[in-house]
Amino acid sequence: MLSLESQIKTAADNAQNRFGKDIITDRYEFRGDITLTVARQAVADVVRWLRDSAGFDMLVNLSSVDNMGESPRFEVNYTLTQSETGANLSLKTKVDDGEEVPSVTEIFQSANWHEREAWDLMGIKFSGHPDLRRILMWEGYPYFPLRKDFPVQGVPTELPGVAFTEAAPTQGAPFATEQGRCPSACREPRSHKF
């Protein structure tokens, strides 16, 4: 029986052989973990093949990264797992502002909320998603709060009672605490009454 690391390498090799360099454009290995960079338009095909042919039957994570100043600006990261062995394989795809990534919700239902969160907080759209609407911010909110160009203090809003109408009282960072020797409860800005 192959070791866990050998199973992951074999799956990555098979995926690269199956899809070629036009689809799987890069491979990064670090301490036994492998990340494959996948062309944006083929990400759903690769995810489906890894589920059906390589036994990666669980999507454990889908997240996004804002690489402001680079082009393409965003990355969408996927972590797939073989539930029986615990083997993990990571995929990433690069996407520019305004481009869409194919949804993987038909392959893994767990992607539904992950993709909605990436849309809501980063502005990354997923084509073919069955219900791509905001999950944390309200409909009509014009910003994407996890982008690096979003002000740390937040933005003034015209909806009093829904969010801060002035800059958040956090001394320049979300959830920043005040320095001092008091217990953490008194340093936590959310515990203060305004």
PDB file of C-alpha atoms in Angstrom, residues 81-144:
ATOM      1  CA  THR A  81      -9.633  15.338   0.674  1.00  0.00           C
ATOM      2  CA  GLN A  82      -9.901  11.584   0.359  1.00  0.00           C
ATOM      3  CA  SER A  83     -12.103  10.875   3.367  1.00  0.00           C
ATOM      4  CA  GLU A  84     -10.814   7.321   3.859  1.00  0.00           C
ATOM      5  CA  THR A  85      -7.091   8.115   3.768  1.00  0.00           C
ATOM      6  CA  GLY A  86      -7.054  11.773   4.818  1.00  0.00           C
ATOM      7  CA  ALA A  87      -4.957  12.707   1.785  1.00  0.00           C
ATOM      8  CA  ASN A  88      -5.288  16.388   0.853  1.00  0.00           C
ATOM      9  CA  LEU A  89      -4.678  17.989  -2.517  1.00  0.00           C
ATOM     10  CA  SER A  90      -4.865  21.737  -3.023  1.00  0.00           C
ATOM     11  CA  LEU A  91      -5.865  23.538  -6.201  1.00  0.00           C
ATOM     12  CA  LYS A  92      -5.722  27.204  -6.975  1.00  0.00           C
ATOM     13  CA  THR A  93      -6.946  29.212  -9.879  1.00  0.00           C
ATOM     14  CA  LYS A  94      -6.256  32.834 -10.709  1.00  0.00           C
ATOM     15  CA  VAL A  95      -9.017  35.247 -11.618  1.00  0.00           C
ATOM     16  CA  ASP A  96      -9.051  38.940 -12.450  1.00  0.00           C
ATOM     17  CA  ASP A  97     -11.630  41.448 -11.307  1.00  0.00           C
ATOM     18  CA  GLY A  98     -14.796  40.990 -13.367  1.00  0.00           C
ATOM     19  CA  GLU A  99     -13.953  37.447 -14.528  1.00  0.00           C
ATOM     20  CA  GLU A 100     -15.999  34.464 -13.385  1.00  0.00           C
ATOM     21  CA  VAL A 101     -14.892  31.098 -12.040  1.00  0.00           C
ATOM     22  CA  PRO A 102     -16.990  28.026 -12.873  1.00  0.00           C
ATOM     23  CA  SER A 103     -18.991  26.939  -9.835  1.00  0.00           C
ATOM     24  CA  VAL A 104     -18.268  23.524  -8.311  1.00  0.00           C
ATOM     25  CA  THR A 105     -21.583  23.334  -6.409  1.00  0.00           C
ATOM     26  CA  GLU A 106     -22.864  20.568  -8.716  1.00  0.00           C
ATOM     27  CA  ILE A 107     -19.794  18.519  -7.793  1.00  0.00           C
ATOM     28  CA  PHE A 108     -19.682  19.348  -4.079  1.00  0.00           C
ATOM     29  CA  GLN A 109     -22.742  20.888  -2.432  1.00  0.00           C
ATOM     30  CA  SER A 110     -20.505  22.190   0.358  1.00  0.00           C
ATOM     31  CA  ALA A 111     -19.138  24.724  -2.148  1.00  0.00           C
ATOM     32  CA  ASN A 112     -22.458  26.595  -2.108  1.00  0.00           C
ATOM     33  CA  TRP A 113     -21.808  28.767   0.947  1.00  0.00           C
ATOM     34  CA  HIS A 114     -18.067  28.989   0.334  1.00  0.00           C
ATOM     35  CA  GLU A 115     -18.659  30.458  -3.128  1.00  0.00           C
ATOM     36  CA  ARG A 116     -21.317  32.820  -1.786  1.00  0.00           C
ATOM     37  CA  GLU A 117     -18.870  34.039   0.855  1.00  0.00           C
ATOM     38  CA  ALA A 118     -16.140  34.616  -1.760  1.00  0.00           C
ATOM     39  CA  TRP A 119     -18.660  36.603  -3.823  1.00  0.00           C
ATOM     40  CA  ASP A 120     -19.916  38.587  -0.838  1.00  0.00           C
ATOM     41  CA  LEU A 121     -16.590  39.531   0.713  1.00  0.00           C
ATOM     42  CA  MET A 122     -14.204  39.554  -2.288  1.00  0.00           C
ATOM     43  CA  GLY A 123     -16.465  40.129  -5.309  1.00  0.00           C
ATOM     44  CA  ILE A 124     -15.461  36.925  -7.121  1.00  0.00           C
ATOM     45  CA  LYS A 125     -18.359  35.643  -9.228  1.00  0.00           C
ATOM     46  CA  PHE A 126     -19.007  31.945  -9.833  1.00  0.00           C
ATOM     47  CA  SER A 127     -20.756  31.111 -13.104  1.00  0.00           C
ATOM     48  CA  GLY A 128     -23.437  28.462 -12.797  1.00  0.00           C
ATOM     49  CA  HIS A 129     -23.942  28.956  -9.061  1.00  0.00           C
ATOM     50  CA  PRO A 130     -27.581  28.208  -8.176  1.00  0.00           C
ATOM     51  CA  ASP A 131     -28.027  31.075  -5.681  1.00  0.00           C
ATOM     52  CA  LEU A 132     -25.167  33.586  -5.839  1.00  0.00           C
ATOM     53  CA  ARG A 133     -26.328  36.250  -3.409  1.00  0.00           C
ATOM     54  CA  ARG A 134     -24.707  37.934  -0.451  1.00  0.00           C
ATOM     55  CA  ILE A 135     -24.340  35.862   2.674  1.00  0.00           C
ATOM     56  CA  LEU A 136     -23.006  38.317   5.307  1.00  0.00           C
ATOM     57  CA  MET A 137     -23.495  41.809   3.870  1.00  0.00           C
ATOM     58  CA  TRP A 138     -26.916  43.086   2.853  1.00  0.00           C
ATOM     59  CA  GLU A 139     -28.108  43.100  -0.747  1.00  0.00           C
ATOM     60  CA  GLY A 140     -27.173  46.328  -2.453  1.00  0.00           C
ATOM     61  CA  TYR A 141     -24.036  46.855  -0.338  1.00  0.00           C
ATOM     62  CA  PRO A 142     -21.618  48.349  -2.873  1.00  0.00           C
ATOM     63  CA  TYR A 143     -18.315  47.105  -1.398  1.00  0.00           C
ATOM     64  CA  PHE A 144     -16.401  43.876  -0.833  1.00  0.00           C
TER      65      PHE A 144
END
